[in-house]
């Protein structure tokens, strides 16, 4: 913690919280057996203070601007209601039904209870716990709405306030949380790099950048190279998360917003890739959160074909910034926090890359799986091979975000659902065999097949 | 023809052109037999005058601005070279190898020769014949680069110049061409509506609007209602075509441009759909050209689920502007000019809707199938049922654009490839059966299946 103000944090974790991992581990080999409970890591959860409580984490010189920001809350709520993102009737019921659990958005003890109840051993913590009423928006709109055209001073102040609080929030059980620092990357590069190091030292583990640079330099610009280098050096994955979009273009048509809100956070991926950022920074990892992964196979097919020389390529220049085809960078450095994965997406996992798909519960957002994560997982994963399920539900996230699986193993064994709990068959060779053709075809454009084969046979 | 200037058109069609349809038809029933040649209609071709030759089609008061525009050609070419859209070495070879055929971009007799050689009976004619060197760009950048932030006066002047020329160009064999009028739809609505009627009377059959409105009103805006109404009244489909994109964001990274250039022309689809344009204008037809159709299944799955009430929907308002789910508007009013369809796309045709896919040759662009359309069709369609192939190669385009299939039938019988020419089996019941499972599952989210089934079994 670098901010002494935050030492007064009223939300200090309860040492008696029910989910503190039990040591020593009850067996030395932490590799799961075939029937062992899953180690579940949600790659997309949310936490944030009720907005007014961010004040102690904010430098005093911004308090006046903060008062102004608070005063504009009603106008923001009205705008969200107008677009239909906010629905009065639903909001009232949601808060009534889940009053206690929703406090887990900012109360660490309550949060661990909710994670345990859902079988989730660890989580990646994005901002904005309250997706219904924006009651926990970070100061100055730097939460999920983080945008490239943010005022640089206010943006950095708001981000640091949230980052300070979040570092406190995750400090009670650091093995269970990877806090995502807000990074207003379009601000002064020196300050941005300094904030990366400060966030790392404070105990945070990843960085969220705006999906949209708006009027600032796009992410292919070399001015960002020091930022990517610092992120790689600190082993902090860089993430975008759905939320921001050009809402001024949508009128009051919610369907338009929802139809493209996942495109904007995905967009930086091809800006980074084609401009050689992954080539120049092989240690950089980049993730796209809560945008699904249904769009990735088409994108990869499209980009690989372009690179490998499709028919249309005969009038195109070579792609000098890349030394290898797009899918190799993807497999090496990119992942998707796909949140509540859909059956259609799982059917495409051999194109996406099983190891590139990171499940998430989206706790405590209503579009997520909480508080019925077991039910959702059963519905979605019942016929997926257990070995692949282990990757998607936790092991890949552990690698991407640096969770200590050995330390989490005892907890997972206590709270995690077993394969049988998810309706998965004990006859795994048969399950594996049912997907053999789909797995063999894989990325059909690389395996000389006409088209993908989806689903079990 | 409404412009007397154009009466001096030096490109008047040659009455001895080899492809004038032969009358009378050699049999009264024009429905094809199982082995009959295909009636092929390319839903995406291009024609345009060498830019300087547009002068006589342009109102005299714009000649001075036109000289300025011509003077900036080198700068535009340099910009295209910098982004990598233009490649010197490829350009030199392309023009050398295809010198004669490329004249078909503006010479009607040569064009018919090329269409005949490719087996193409009729075509939809977009602007910009020269995709390599932009030598046939319409005045003031209103061709494929048509953009919402175009100067309204220059934009309308340039569009009318092209539209006048194009009306002449297609007048020799109107049954073989559907000319696409350029429509700078963000200009004054009265003028736009007037241009729709003028274009219709001049013999043009469709309307191309900018993919990007940029700083003007998005297409959900009610100010466009008179435009959609006029298009419906004139039975002129409204089209977007790939080309425009926010190039200022791409630096010199061609891969970025190519990775998203198909998204921008698709984007108006969900703006029109969710804002109820298709509901209010049931006679309106909308098409997206040269953007593939691989993105459509995901979009439809996503939009239908949103409308029909996915889990996430519990916090969303109803979609009052729509009386039916998105796929119903799609099937009723939307199509894709998918150009050189890919095997991956054809495998998804039961999700897209077979009748919504309109093949195109892209003549005379190098990324198209000309001059080897038979080869491409064989490679792509060899195992697709003949009945479906007939729809995608021509019959659906005939319906969408109002081609007279009876009048085209004799020509098609003379120049079109047969199913056997495309390597298609004579045992069509077996071919149909091989796709039965894929067809039966169709749009899996409507047929209660987990995921799509792609490909023949």
Short mmCIF file of N, CA and C in Angstrom, two decimals, chain A residues 231-358:
data_model
loop_
_atom_site.label_atom_id
_atom_site.label_comp_id
_atom_site.label_asym_id
_atom_site.label_seq_id
_atom_site.Cartn_x
_atom_site.Cartn_y
_atom_site.Cartn_z
N UNK A 231 4.65 -3.87 -18.85
CA UNK A 231 3.67 -4.91 -18.52
C UNK A 231 4.32 -6.29 -18.61
N UNK A 232 5.11 -6.50 -19.66
CA UNK A 232 5.80 -7.78 -19.81
C UNK A 232 6.81 -7.99 -18.68
N UNK A 233 7.55 -6.96 -18.37
CA UNK A 233 8.57 -7.04 -17.31
C UNK A 233 7.92 -7.40 -15.97
N UNK A 234 6.75 -6.81 -15.71
CA UNK A 234 6.05 -7.07 -14.45
C UNK A 234 5.20 -8.33 -14.49
N UNK A 235 5.20 -9.01 -15.64
CA UNK A 235 4.35 -10.20 -15.81
C UNK A 235 2.90 -9.90 -15.48
N UNK A 236 2.45 -8.73 -15.90
CA UNK A 236 1.04 -8.35 -15.70
C UNK A 236 0.34 -8.39 -17.06
N UNK A 237 -0.59 -9.31 -17.25
CA UNK A 237 -1.33 -9.33 -18.51
C UNK A 237 -2.08 -8.00 -18.72
N UNK A 238 -2.13 -7.59 -19.98
CA UNK A 238 -2.90 -6.39 -20.36
C UNK A 238 -4.26 -6.86 -20.85
N UNK A 239 -5.32 -6.21 -20.35
CA UNK A 239 -6.67 -6.67 -20.64
C UNK A 239 -7.56 -5.53 -21.14
N UNK A 240 -8.48 -5.89 -21.99
CA UNK A 240 -9.63 -5.03 -22.24
C UNK A 240 -10.86 -5.76 -21.68
N UNK A 241 -11.90 -5.01 -21.43
CA UNK A 241 -13.14 -5.61 -20.89
C UNK A 241 -14.32 -4.89 -21.55
N UNK A 242 -15.34 -5.64 -21.87
CA UNK A 242 -16.49 -5.02 -22.55
C UNK A 242 -17.17 -4.00 -21.65
N UNK A 243 -17.75 -3.03 -22.25
CA UNK A 243 -18.45 -1.97 -21.52
C UNK A 243 -18.46 -0.70 -22.35
N UNK A 244 -17.28 -0.19 -22.65
CA UNK A 244 -17.18 1.02 -23.45
C UNK A 244 -17.62 0.75 -24.88
N UNK A 245 -18.24 1.74 -25.47
CA UNK A 245 -18.70 1.66 -26.86
C UNK A 245 -19.13 3.08 -27.23
N UNK A 246 -19.22 3.39 -28.51
CA UNK A 246 -19.65 4.74 -28.88
C UNK A 246 -21.15 4.94 -28.69
N UNK A 247 -21.55 5.07 -27.43
CA UNK A 247 -22.98 5.08 -27.09
C UNK A 247 -23.72 6.27 -27.72
N UNK A 248 -22.98 7.34 -27.99
CA UNK A 248 -23.65 8.50 -28.59
C UNK A 248 -24.21 8.16 -29.97
N UNK A 249 -23.77 7.05 -30.54
CA UNK A 249 -24.29 6.68 -31.86
C UNK A 249 -25.56 5.83 -31.80
N UNK A 250 -25.95 5.40 -30.61
CA UNK A 250 -26.98 4.37 -30.52
C UNK A 250 -28.40 4.86 -30.29
N UNK A 251 -28.56 6.18 -30.07
CA UNK A 251 -29.89 6.65 -29.73
C UNK A 251 -30.37 5.92 -28.49
N UNK A 252 -31.60 5.45 -28.48
CA UNK A 252 -32.09 4.68 -27.33
C UNK A 252 -32.29 3.22 -27.71
N UNK A 253 -31.41 2.73 -28.58
CA UNK A 253 -31.56 1.37 -29.09
C UNK A 253 -30.56 0.43 -28.44
N UNK A 254 -31.01 -0.21 -27.38
CA UNK A 254 -30.14 -1.10 -26.63
C UNK A 254 -29.57 -2.22 -27.50
N UNK A 255 -30.38 -2.71 -28.43
CA UNK A 255 -29.94 -3.82 -29.28
C UNK A 255 -28.68 -3.48 -30.08
N UNK A 256 -28.57 -2.24 -30.50
CA UNK A 256 -27.37 -1.83 -31.23
C UNK A 256 -26.16 -1.92 -30.32
N UNK A 257 -26.33 -1.37 -29.13
CA UNK A 257 -25.22 -1.42 -28.15
C UNK A 257 -24.78 -2.86 -27.90
N UNK A 258 -25.73 -3.72 -27.61
CA UNK A 258 -25.37 -5.09 -27.27
C UNK A 258 -24.78 -5.82 -28.47
N UNK A 259 -25.23 -5.47 -29.68
CA UNK A 259 -24.74 -6.16 -30.88
C UNK A 259 -23.28 -5.88 -31.17
N UNK A 260 -22.76 -4.76 -30.69
CA UNK A 260 -21.37 -4.48 -31.01
C UNK A 260 -20.49 -4.21 -29.79
N UNK A 261 -21.05 -4.33 -28.59
CA UNK A 261 -20.26 -3.99 -27.40
C UNK A 261 -19.10 -4.96 -27.21
N UNK A 262 -19.17 -6.15 -27.78
CA UNK A 262 -18.06 -7.08 -27.66
C UNK A 262 -16.98 -6.85 -28.72
N UNK A 263 -17.32 -6.10 -29.76
CA UNK A 263 -16.34 -5.84 -30.83
C UNK A 263 -15.28 -4.85 -30.39
N UNK A 264 -15.68 -3.85 -29.65
CA UNK A 264 -14.71 -2.80 -29.27
C UNK A 264 -13.59 -3.32 -28.40
N UNK A 265 -13.86 -4.15 -27.38
CA UNK A 265 -12.72 -4.67 -26.61
C UNK A 265 -11.87 -5.68 -27.39
N UNK A 266 -12.45 -6.33 -28.40
CA UNK A 266 -11.66 -7.27 -29.20
C UNK A 266 -10.74 -6.52 -30.18
N UNK A 267 -11.15 -5.35 -30.57
CA UNK A 267 -10.45 -4.61 -31.62
C UNK A 267 -8.97 -4.38 -31.34
N UNK A 268 -8.57 -4.03 -30.10
CA UNK A 268 -7.12 -3.83 -29.88
C UNK A 268 -6.28 -5.06 -30.23
N UNK A 269 -6.90 -6.25 -30.17
CA UNK A 269 -6.14 -7.46 -30.49
C UNK A 269 -5.49 -7.38 -31.86
N UNK A 270 -6.26 -6.99 -32.89
CA UNK A 270 -5.64 -6.96 -34.23
C UNK A 270 -4.77 -5.72 -34.45
N UNK A 271 -4.97 -4.71 -33.66
CA UNK A 271 -4.05 -3.57 -33.73
C UNK A 271 -2.68 -3.96 -33.16
N UNK A 272 -2.69 -4.66 -32.03
CA UNK A 272 -1.43 -5.10 -31.43
C UNK A 272 -0.75 -6.14 -32.32
N UNK A 273 -1.55 -7.07 -32.82
CA UNK A 273 -0.97 -8.18 -33.56
C UNK A 273 -0.30 -7.71 -34.85
N UNK A 274 -1.05 -7.01 -35.69
CA UNK A 274 -0.51 -6.66 -37.02
C UNK A 274 0.60 -5.62 -36.94
N UNK A 275 0.63 -4.84 -35.88
CA UNK A 275 1.70 -3.85 -35.77
C UNK A 275 2.94 -4.42 -35.11
N UNK A 276 2.91 -5.72 -34.82
CA UNK A 276 4.13 -6.38 -34.35
C UNK A 276 4.39 -6.24 -32.86
N UNK A 277 3.41 -5.80 -32.09
CA UNK A 277 3.62 -5.65 -30.65
C UNK A 277 3.95 -7.00 -30.01
N UNK A 278 3.26 -8.05 -30.43
CA UNK A 278 3.54 -9.37 -29.84
C UNK A 278 4.90 -9.90 -30.28
N UNK A 279 5.33 -9.49 -31.46
CA UNK A 279 6.65 -9.88 -31.94
C UNK A 279 7.75 -9.15 -31.14
N UNK A 280 7.54 -7.88 -30.92
CA UNK A 280 8.56 -7.09 -30.21
C UNK A 280 8.57 -7.34 -28.70
N UNK A 281 7.41 -7.79 -28.17
CA UNK A 281 7.29 -7.99 -26.71
C UNK A 281 6.79 -9.42 -26.45
N UNK A 282 7.67 -10.39 -26.65
CA UNK A 282 7.20 -11.79 -26.53
C UNK A 282 6.74 -12.13 -25.12
N UNK A 283 7.10 -11.32 -24.15
CA UNK A 283 6.64 -11.59 -22.78
C UNK A 283 5.29 -10.98 -22.47
N UNK A 284 4.77 -10.19 -23.39
CA UNK A 284 3.47 -9.55 -23.15
C UNK A 284 2.35 -10.56 -23.31
N UNK A 285 1.39 -10.53 -22.39
CA UNK A 285 0.18 -11.33 -22.56
C UNK A 285 -1.01 -10.39 -22.64
N UNK A 286 -1.92 -10.71 -23.54
CA UNK A 286 -3.07 -9.84 -23.76
C UNK A 286 -4.35 -10.65 -23.69
N UNK A 287 -5.34 -10.12 -22.98
CA UNK A 287 -6.60 -10.83 -22.84
C UNK A 287 -7.79 -9.93 -23.11
N UNK A 288 -8.85 -10.50 -23.64
CA UNK A 288 -10.10 -9.79 -23.90
C UNK A 288 -11.15 -10.39 -22.97
N UNK A 289 -11.78 -9.55 -22.16
CA UNK A 289 -12.67 -10.08 -21.12
C UNK A 289 -14.13 -9.76 -21.38
N UNK A 290 -14.97 -10.70 -21.01
CA UNK A 290 -16.43 -10.60 -21.10
C UNK A 290 -16.90 -10.15 -22.48
N UNK A 291 -16.28 -10.71 -23.47
CA UNK A 291 -16.70 -10.43 -24.85
C UNK A 291 -16.95 -11.73 -25.58
N UNK A 292 -17.10 -12.81 -24.83
CA UNK A 292 -17.28 -14.10 -25.45
C UNK A 292 -16.02 -14.51 -26.21
N UNK A 293 -16.13 -15.63 -26.92
CA UNK A 293 -15.01 -16.04 -27.77
C UNK A 293 -15.52 -16.57 -29.09
N UNK A 294 -16.80 -16.40 -29.36
CA UNK A 294 -17.42 -16.88 -30.59
C UNK A 294 -16.84 -16.18 -31.82
N UNK A 295 -16.30 -15.00 -31.65
CA UNK A 295 -15.77 -14.24 -32.78
C UNK A 295 -14.34 -14.64 -33.13
N UNK A 296 -13.68 -15.36 -32.24
CA UNK A 296 -12.26 -15.62 -32.44
C UNK A 296 -11.95 -16.58 -33.59
N UNK A 297 -12.70 -17.67 -33.78
CA UNK A 297 -12.38 -18.56 -34.90
C UNK A 297 -12.41 -17.83 -36.25
N UNK A 298 -13.44 -17.06 -36.49
CA UNK A 298 -13.50 -16.34 -37.76
C UNK A 298 -12.34 -15.37 -37.92
N UNK A 299 -12.03 -14.68 -36.87
CA UNK A 299 -10.94 -13.70 -36.92
C UNK A 299 -9.62 -14.40 -37.23
N UNK A 300 -9.39 -15.50 -36.56
CA UNK A 300 -8.14 -16.23 -36.73
C UNK A 300 -8.04 -16.81 -38.14
N UNK A 301 -9.13 -17.40 -38.59
CA UNK A 301 -9.21 -17.93 -39.96
C UNK A 301 -8.91 -16.82 -40.96
N UNK A 302 -9.49 -15.69 -40.72
CA UNK A 302 -9.35 -14.56 -41.62
C UNK A 302 -7.91 -14.04 -41.61
N UNK A 303 -7.35 -13.88 -40.43
CA UNK A 303 -6.01 -13.31 -40.32
C UNK A 303 -4.94 -14.29 -40.82
N UNK A 304 -5.08 -15.55 -40.44
CA UNK A 304 -4.11 -16.55 -40.92
C UNK A 304 -4.12 -16.63 -42.43
N UNK A 305 -5.30 -16.66 -43.01
CA UNK A 305 -5.39 -16.75 -44.47
C UNK A 305 -4.76 -15.53 -45.13
N UNK A 306 -4.99 -14.38 -44.53
CA UNK A 306 -4.39 -13.17 -45.08
C UNK A 306 -2.87 -13.29 -45.04
N UNK A 307 -2.36 -13.70 -43.90
CA UNK A 307 -0.92 -13.79 -43.73
C UNK A 307 -0.33 -14.88 -44.61
N UNK A 308 -0.97 -16.01 -44.63
CA UNK A 308 -0.42 -17.16 -45.36
C UNK A 308 -0.64 -17.05 -46.86
N UNK A 309 -1.30 -15.99 -47.27
CA UNK A 309 -1.41 -15.75 -48.70
C UNK A 309 -2.64 -16.31 -49.34
N UNK A 310 -3.77 -15.67 -49.07
CA UNK A 310 -5.00 -16.05 -49.74
C UNK A 310 -4.96 -15.50 -51.16
N UNK A 311 -6.00 -15.83 -51.91
CA UNK A 311 -6.11 -15.36 -53.29
C UNK A 311 -6.00 -13.84 -53.34
N UNK A 312 -6.74 -13.17 -52.48
CA UNK A 312 -6.71 -11.71 -52.45
C UNK A 312 -5.34 -11.16 -52.12
N UNK A 313 -4.47 -12.01 -51.56
CA UNK A 313 -3.16 -11.55 -51.16
C UNK A 313 -2.26 -11.15 -52.30
N UNK A 314 -2.63 -11.51 -53.51
CA UNK A 314 -1.69 -11.24 -54.59
C UNK A 314 -1.51 -9.76 -54.87
N UNK A 315 -2.41 -8.93 -54.37
CA UNK A 315 -2.17 -7.50 -54.54
C UNK A 315 -1.68 -6.83 -53.25
N UNK A 316 -1.38 -7.65 -52.25
CA UNK A 316 -1.03 -7.06 -50.95
C UNK A 316 0.46 -7.17 -50.68
N UNK A 317 0.94 -6.24 -49.92
CA UNK A 317 2.34 -6.29 -49.49
C UNK A 317 2.53 -7.36 -48.44
N UNK A 318 3.74 -7.79 -48.25
CA UNK A 318 4.00 -8.74 -47.15
C UNK A 318 3.78 -8.06 -45.79
N UNK A 319 3.69 -8.87 -44.77
CA UNK A 319 3.45 -8.34 -43.43
C UNK A 319 4.74 -8.40 -42.63
N UNK A 320 5.55 -7.39 -42.89
CA UNK A 320 6.92 -7.43 -42.40
C UNK A 320 7.02 -7.42 -40.89
N UNK A 321 6.00 -6.88 -40.21
CA UNK A 321 6.10 -6.77 -38.75
C UNK A 321 5.97 -8.13 -38.06
N UNK A 322 5.47 -9.13 -38.78
CA UNK A 322 5.24 -10.44 -38.17
C UNK A 322 6.21 -11.47 -38.72
N UNK A 323 6.79 -12.26 -37.85
CA UNK A 323 7.69 -13.33 -38.27
C UNK A 323 6.99 -14.68 -38.33
N UNK A 324 5.75 -14.71 -37.87
CA UNK A 324 5.02 -15.98 -37.86
C UNK A 324 3.54 -15.68 -38.07
N UNK A 325 2.77 -16.71 -38.41
CA UNK A 325 1.35 -16.45 -38.68
C UNK A 325 0.60 -16.05 -37.40
N UNK A 326 -0.49 -15.32 -37.58
CA UNK A 326 -1.25 -14.81 -36.44
C UNK A 326 -1.57 -15.84 -35.36
N UNK A 327 -1.93 -17.08 -35.75
CA UNK A 327 -2.35 -18.03 -34.71
C UNK A 327 -1.20 -18.34 -33.75
N UNK A 328 0.04 -18.22 -34.22
CA UNK A 328 1.15 -18.52 -33.31
C UNK A 328 1.27 -17.46 -32.21
N UNK A 329 1.04 -16.22 -32.57
CA UNK A 329 1.02 -15.18 -31.53
C UNK A 329 -0.16 -15.39 -30.59
N UNK A 330 -1.28 -15.74 -31.19
CA UNK A 330 -2.46 -15.95 -30.37
C UNK A 330 -2.19 -17.03 -29.31
N UNK A 331 -1.67 -18.16 -29.76
CA UNK A 331 -1.45 -19.26 -28.83
C UNK A 331 -0.37 -18.93 -27.80
N UNK A 332 0.55 -18.08 -28.19
CA UNK A 332 1.66 -17.77 -27.29
C UNK A 332 1.31 -16.67 -26.30
N UNK A 333 0.48 -15.72 -26.73
CA UNK A 333 0.37 -14.50 -25.91
C UNK A 333 -1.04 -13.98 -25.66
N UNK A 334 -2.03 -14.60 -26.24
CA UNK A 334 -3.38 -14.05 -26.14
C UNK A 334 -4.32 -15.07 -25.50
N UNK A 335 -5.25 -14.59 -24.75
CA UNK A 335 -6.30 -15.46 -24.20
C UNK A 335 -7.59 -14.67 -24.13
N UNK A 336 -8.68 -15.39 -23.94
CA UNK A 336 -9.96 -14.72 -23.76
C UNK A 336 -10.57 -15.11 -22.43
N UNK A 337 -10.92 -14.09 -21.65
CA UNK A 337 -11.69 -14.32 -20.43
C UNK A 337 -13.14 -14.38 -20.90
N UNK A 338 -13.57 -15.59 -21.26
CA UNK A 338 -14.81 -15.74 -22.02
C UNK A 338 -16.04 -15.73 -21.12
N UNK A 339 -15.80 -15.60 -19.80
CA UNK A 339 -16.90 -15.49 -18.84
C UNK A 339 -17.82 -16.70 -18.96
N UNK A 340 -19.11 -16.50 -19.02
CA UNK A 340 -20.07 -17.59 -19.03
C UNK A 340 -20.12 -18.21 -20.42
N UNK A 341 -19.16 -19.12 -20.66
CA UNK A 341 -19.02 -19.71 -22.01
C UNK A 341 -20.31 -20.39 -22.45
N UNK A 342 -20.59 -20.26 -23.72
CA UNK A 342 -21.80 -20.84 -24.29
C UNK A 342 -21.46 -22.15 -25.02
N UNK A 343 -22.46 -22.98 -25.16
CA UNK A 343 -22.26 -24.27 -25.84
C UNK A 343 -21.70 -24.05 -27.25
N UNK A 344 -22.21 -23.07 -27.93
CA UNK A 344 -21.73 -22.78 -29.28
C UNK A 344 -20.24 -22.46 -29.27
N UNK A 345 -19.79 -21.79 -28.25
CA UNK A 345 -18.37 -21.45 -28.15
C UNK A 345 -17.53 -22.68 -27.83
N UNK A 346 -18.03 -23.50 -26.91
CA UNK A 346 -17.27 -24.70 -26.57
C UNK A 346 -17.13 -25.63 -27.77
N UNK A 347 -18.14 -25.66 -28.61
CA UNK A 347 -18.06 -26.49 -29.80
C UNK A 347 -16.94 -26.02 -30.74
N UNK A 348 -16.54 -24.78 -30.61
CA UNK A 348 -15.49 -24.23 -31.47
C UNK A 348 -14.13 -24.18 -30.78
N UNK A 349 -13.98 -24.90 -29.67
CA UNK A 349 -12.77 -24.72 -28.85
C UNK A 349 -11.50 -25.22 -29.52
N UNK A 350 -11.64 -26.15 -30.49
CA UNK A 350 -10.42 -26.61 -31.15
C UNK A 350 -9.95 -25.61 -32.21
N UNK A 351 -10.79 -24.72 -32.58
CA UNK A 351 -10.34 -23.62 -33.44
C UNK A 351 -9.77 -22.49 -32.58
N UNK A 352 -10.48 -22.18 -31.51
CA UNK A 352 -10.03 -21.10 -30.63
C UNK A 352 -8.72 -21.48 -29.95
N UNK A 353 -8.61 -22.77 -29.63
CA UNK A 353 -7.51 -23.25 -28.78
C UNK A 353 -8.06 -23.44 -27.38
N UNK A 354 -8.14 -24.69 -26.93
CA UNK A 354 -8.71 -24.98 -25.61
C UNK A 354 -8.01 -24.15 -24.54
N UNK A 355 -6.71 -24.03 -24.66
CA UNK A 355 -5.94 -23.33 -23.62
C UNK A 355 -6.13 -21.82 -23.66
N UNK A 356 -6.79 -21.33 -24.69
CA UNK A 356 -6.98 -19.87 -24.79
C UNK A 356 -8.30 -19.41 -24.19
N UNK A 357 -9.12 -20.37 -23.77
CA UNK A 357 -10.45 -20.05 -23.25
C UNK A 357 -10.43 -20.10 -21.72
N UNK A 358 -10.71 -18.97 -21.10
CA UNK A 358 -10.74 -18.89 -19.64
C UNK A 358 -12.17 -18.58 -19.22
#
